[in-house]
Amino acid sequence: MKLEFDIKEQYQELKVIIQNHSMNDEVQTVMDKLVTNKKVESLFGYEDNKIFVLKPSDVYLLYAEANKVFAILESTEYRVKEKLYRLEEALECEGFVRISKSAIVNLKYIASIEATFDGGLVVIMKNQSQEVISRRYVKKVKE
C-alpha cells in the first residue's frame, strides 16, 4: 500500500481517494477503518460493586479468561464487560494490538519481548505483567 499526503491551507475539508486495480479485501478493510474509526474515550471497569471510568491510554493490556475480560492498568485490574474482539477493533487506533487469542496489549507499555526456552515469545509490560505472544500474532506485534 502506498500513502500520499497533500496538505495545503487552501483545502476546506478532508478528502480521501482510494485507488486500486480492483475492489478487494484490502480496499474494504481501509474503507471500513475510515468509516468506523471512532476514538474510544473511556471504558468501564468493574471491581466489587464499584464502576470505574478507565481511559484507554492508561490500560496496559486486556485479556480474556473464563469468558470474562479484564483490563490491567499500572497497579490495578478491573473486569470489563465488552467482548475482547470488540475492544480490539475499537482500540486498534489507540495503539493496541492482539498478541494471542485471549489478549491485546497497548504497545506504548511494552518494556520488552523475551524468547522462552521453547522458542515462544513473552511480552513484558512496564508494570512487570507478562503475557505470551502466540506465534500466529508475532508478525502483527513486529509491525
mmCIF file of C-alpha atoms in Angstrom:
data_model
loop_
_atom_site.group_PDB
_atom_site.id
_atom_site.type_symbol
_atom_site.label_atom_id
_atom_site.label_comp_id
_atom_site.label_asym_id
_atom_site.label_seq_id
_atom_site.Cartn_x
_atom_site.Cartn_y
_atom_site.Cartn_z
ATOM 1 C CA MET A 1 0.000 0.000 0.000
ATOM 2 C CA LYS A 2 1.274 3.449 -0.879
ATOM 3 C CA LEU A 3 0.243 6.597 1.002
ATOM 4 C CA GLU A 4 0.386 10.108 -0.408
ATOM 5 C CA PHE A 5 -0.404 13.258 1.532
ATOM 6 C CA ASP A 6 -1.199 16.663 0.080
ATOM 7 C CA ILE A 7 -1.606 19.229 2.864
ATOM 8 C CA LYS A 8 -2.388 22.808 1.864
ATOM 9 C CA GLU A 9 -4.164 25.670 3.618
ATOM 10 C CA GLN A 10 -6.474 26.139 0.623
ATOM 11 C CA TYR A 11 -8.282 22.852 1.308
ATOM 12 C CA GLN A 12 -11.521 23.330 3.232
ATOM 13 C CA GLU A 13 -12.256 19.695 4.116
ATOM 14 C CA LEU A 14 -10.623 16.300 4.293
ATOM 15 C CA LYS A 15 -10.838 14.269 1.084
ATOM 16 C CA VAL A 16 -9.752 10.634 0.827
ATOM 17 C CA ILE A 17 -9.193 8.977 -2.537
ATOM 18 C CA ILE A 18 -8.595 5.236 -2.769
ATOM 19 C CA GLN A 19 -7.086 3.943 -5.997
ATOM 20 C CA ASN A 20 -6.597 0.252 -6.730
ATOM 21 C CA HIS A 21 -6.866 -2.208 -9.604
ATOM 22 C CA SER A 22 -9.939 -3.865 -8.056
ATOM 23 C CA MET A 23 -12.292 -3.840 -5.106
ATOM 24 C CA ASN A 24 -10.627 -6.392 -2.841
ATOM 25 C CA ASP A 25 -10.284 -7.203 0.871
ATOM 26 C CA GLU A 26 -7.509 -4.658 1.383
ATOM 27 C CA VAL A 27 -9.639 -1.841 -0.060
ATOM 28 C CA GLN A 28 -12.632 -2.943 2.003
ATOM 29 C CA THR A 29 -10.530 -3.025 5.187
ATOM 30 C CA VAL A 30 -9.252 0.507 4.566
ATOM 31 C CA MET A 31 -12.766 1.755 3.849
ATOM 32 C CA ASP A 32 -14.141 0.094 6.973
ATOM 33 C CA LYS A 33 -11.457 1.660 9.122
ATOM 34 C CA LEU A 34 -12.076 5.111 7.680
ATOM 35 C CA VAL A 35 -15.820 4.905 8.184
ATOM 36 C CA THR A 36 -15.922 3.238 11.589
ATOM 37 C CA ASN A 37 -12.776 4.675 13.131
ATOM 38 C CA LYS A 38 -14.201 6.209 16.278
ATOM 39 C CA LYS A 39 -11.923 7.124 19.115
ATOM 40 C CA VAL A 40 -12.781 5.345 22.342
ATOM 41 C CA GLU A 41 -12.873 7.930 25.107
ATOM 42 C CA SER A 42 -13.386 5.570 28.041
ATOM 43 C CA LEU A 43 -14.063 2.047 29.216
ATOM 44 C CA PHE A 44 -15.984 0.953 32.263
ATOM 45 C CA GLY A 45 -14.083 -1.185 34.736
ATOM 46 C CA TYR A 46 -15.828 -3.123 37.476
ATOM 47 C CA GLU A 47 -14.352 -4.028 40.837
ATOM 48 C CA ASP A 48 -16.522 -5.395 43.640
ATOM 49 C CA ASN A 49 -19.689 -3.276 43.497
ATOM 50 C CA LYS A 50 -17.978 -0.209 42.037
ATOM 51 C CA ILE A 51 -17.740 1.056 38.477
ATOM 52 C CA PHE A 52 -14.629 2.945 37.389
ATOM 53 C CA VAL A 53 -14.124 5.033 34.257
ATOM 54 C CA LEU A 54 -10.909 3.928 32.575
ATOM 55 C CA LYS A 55 -9.011 5.881 29.946
ATOM 56 C CA PRO A 56 -7.771 3.547 27.198
ATOM 57 C CA SER A 57 -4.407 5.303 27.330
ATOM 58 C CA ASP A 58 -3.996 4.042 30.920
ATOM 59 C CA VAL A 59 -4.699 0.397 30.050
ATOM 60 C CA TYR A 60 -1.608 -1.814 29.717
ATOM 61 C CA LEU A 61 -3.359 -4.934 28.492
ATOM 62 C CA LEU A 62 -6.742 -6.583 28.139
ATOM 63 C CA TYR A 63 -7.181 -10.322 28.431
ATOM 64 C CA ALA A 64 -9.976 -12.871 28.462
ATOM 65 C CA GLU A 65 -10.211 -15.683 30.952
ATOM 66 C CA ALA A 66 -13.177 -17.948 31.753
ATOM 67 C CA ASN A 67 -15.475 -15.932 29.433
ATOM 68 C CA LYS A 68 -14.655 -12.682 31.214
ATOM 69 C CA VAL A 69 -12.497 -9.773 30.036
ATOM 70 C CA PHE A 70 -10.086 -7.955 32.335
ATOM 71 C CA ALA A 71 -8.164 -4.686 31.964
ATOM 72 C CA ILE A 72 -4.775 -4.348 33.616
ATOM 73 C CA LEU A 73 -3.599 -0.862 34.471
ATOM 74 C CA GLU A 74 -0.345 0.096 36.171
ATOM 75 C CA SER A 75 -1.225 -1.424 39.542
ATOM 76 C CA THR A 76 -4.880 -2.455 39.333
ATOM 77 C CA GLU A 77 -7.076 -4.894 37.446
ATOM 78 C CA TYR A 78 -10.716 -4.419 36.515
ATOM 79 C CA ARG A 79 -13.386 -6.561 34.923
ATOM 80 C CA VAL A 80 -14.619 -5.124 31.613
ATOM 81 C CA LYS A 81 -17.975 -6.169 30.181
ATOM 82 C CA GLU A 82 -17.142 -5.679 26.481
ATOM 83 C CA LYS A 83 -16.014 -8.600 24.326
ATOM 84 C CA LEU A 84 -12.301 -8.770 23.569
ATOM 85 C CA TYR A 85 -12.764 -8.733 19.784
ATOM 86 C CA ARG A 86 -14.849 -5.540 20.023
ATOM 87 C CA LEU A 87 -12.209 -3.908 22.200
ATOM 88 C CA GLU A 88 -9.548 -4.937 19.697
ATOM 89 C CA GLU A 89 -11.434 -3.249 16.857
ATOM 90 C CA ALA A 90 -12.198 -0.122 18.867
ATOM 91 C CA LEU A 91 -8.720 0.301 20.342
ATOM 92 C CA GLU A 92 -6.592 -0.514 17.328
ATOM 93 C CA CYS A 93 -6.198 3.194 16.534
ATOM 94 C CA GLU A 94 -5.131 3.763 20.168
ATOM 95 C CA GLY A 95 -2.034 1.564 19.733
ATOM 96 C CA PHE A 96 -3.449 -1.756 20.907
ATOM 97 C CA VAL A 97 -2.559 -4.980 19.112
ATOM 98 C CA ARG A 98 -3.700 -8.569 19.578
ATOM 99 C CA ILE A 99 -0.936 -10.893 20.795
ATOM 100 C CA SER A 100 -2.980 -14.045 21.330
ATOM 101 C CA LYS A 101 -6.487 -15.400 21.111
ATOM 102 C CA SER A 102 -7.068 -14.136 24.638
ATOM 103 C CA ALA A 103 -5.048 -10.892 24.924
ATOM 104 C CA ILE A 104 -4.445 -7.474 23.389
ATOM 105 C CA VAL A 105 -1.726 -5.089 24.596
ATOM 106 C CA ASN A 106 -1.068 -1.371 24.491
ATOM 107 C CA LEU A 107 2.184 -1.063 22.522
ATOM 108 C CA LYS A 108 3.330 2.015 24.434
ATOM 109 C CA TYR A 109 3.550 -0.004 27.664
ATOM 110 C CA ILE A 110 5.700 -2.861 26.355
ATOM 111 C CA ALA A 111 9.003 -2.911 28.223
ATOM 112 C CA SER A 112 10.493 -5.867 26.354
ATOM 113 C CA ILE A 113 9.811 -9.023 24.426
ATOM 114 C CA GLU A 114 11.716 -12.104 25.518
ATOM 115 C CA ALA A 115 12.211 -15.512 23.968
ATOM 116 C CA THR A 116 11.194 -18.541 26.004
ATOM 117 C CA PHE A 117 13.109 -21.824 26.216
ATOM 118 C CA ASP A 118 10.624 -23.497 23.852
ATOM 119 C CA GLY A 119 11.035 -20.839 21.131
ATOM 120 C CA GLY A 120 7.974 -18.795 22.025
ATOM 121 C CA LEU A 121 7.826 -15.115 22.926
ATOM 122 C CA VAL A 122 6.629 -13.371 26.061
ATOM 123 C CA VAL A 123 5.788 -9.675 26.262
ATOM 124 C CA ILE A 124 6.882 -7.964 29.478
ATOM 125 C CA MET A 125 4.866 -4.857 30.249
ATOM 126 C CA LYS A 126 6.260 -1.809 32.080
ATOM 127 C CA ASN A 127 4.301 -2.828 35.185
ATOM 128 C CA GLN A 128 6.021 -6.259 35.031
ATOM 129 C CA SER A 129 2.888 -8.160 33.966
ATOM 130 C CA GLN A 130 3.581 -10.792 31.325
ATOM 131 C CA GLU A 131 1.619 -12.372 28.524
ATOM 132 C CA VAL A 132 2.568 -15.000 25.946
ATOM 133 C CA ILE A 133 2.600 -13.926 22.295
ATOM 134 C CA SER A 134 1.046 -16.601 20.091
ATOM 135 C CA ARG A 135 3.100 -17.481 17.031
ATOM 136 C CA ARG A 136 0.108 -16.518 14.919
ATOM 137 C CA TYR A 137 0.319 -12.876 16.107
ATOM 138 C CA VAL A 138 4.106 -12.331 16.170
ATOM 139 C CA LYS A 139 4.070 -10.565 12.791
ATOM 140 C CA LYS A 140 1.398 -8.077 13.953
ATOM 141 C CA VAL A 141 3.445 -7.170 17.030
ATOM 142 C CA LYS A 142 6.596 -6.648 14.976
ATOM 143 C CA GLU A 143 4.802 -4.295 12.573
#
